[in-house]
Amino acid sequence: LGCAIMAKDGKYRYVCKDGPVFPGDEIF
């Protein structure tokens, strides 16, 4: 989907490009 973000703390957040993307997150 291109909206799955993995935070560097290991927790998953589901946001899209226009959503909140924090430093250290990776888009899968």
Coordinates of C-alpha atoms in Angstrom, one line a residue:
L1 CA 0.0 0.0 0.0
G2 CA 3.0 2.3 0.5
C3 CA 1.6 3.6 3.8
A4 CA 3.2 1.3 6.3
I5 CA 5.8 3.1 8.4
M6 CA 8.1 1.3 10.9
A7 CA 9.3 3.5 13.7
K8 CA 12.9 3.0 15.0
D9 CA 11.4 1.9 18.3
G10 CA 10.0 -1.2 16.5
K11 CA 6.4 -0.1 16.6
Y12 CA 4.3 0.1 13.4
R13 CA 2.4 3.1 12.4
Y14 CA 0.2 3.2 9.3
V15 CA 0.3 6.6 7.7
C16 CA 0.5 7.8 4.1
K17 CA 2.9 10.2 2.4
D18 CA 1.0 13.2 3.7
G19 CA 0.9 11.8 7.2
P20 CA 3.3 12.3 10.0
V21 CA 6.7 10.8 9.1
F22 CA 9.3 11.1 11.8
P23 CA 13.1 10.9 11.5
G24 CA 14.3 7.3 11.6
D25 CA 11.1 5.9 10.1
E26 CA 11.2 3.7 7.1
I27 CA 8.6 3.5 4.4
F28 CA 8.0 -0.1 3.2

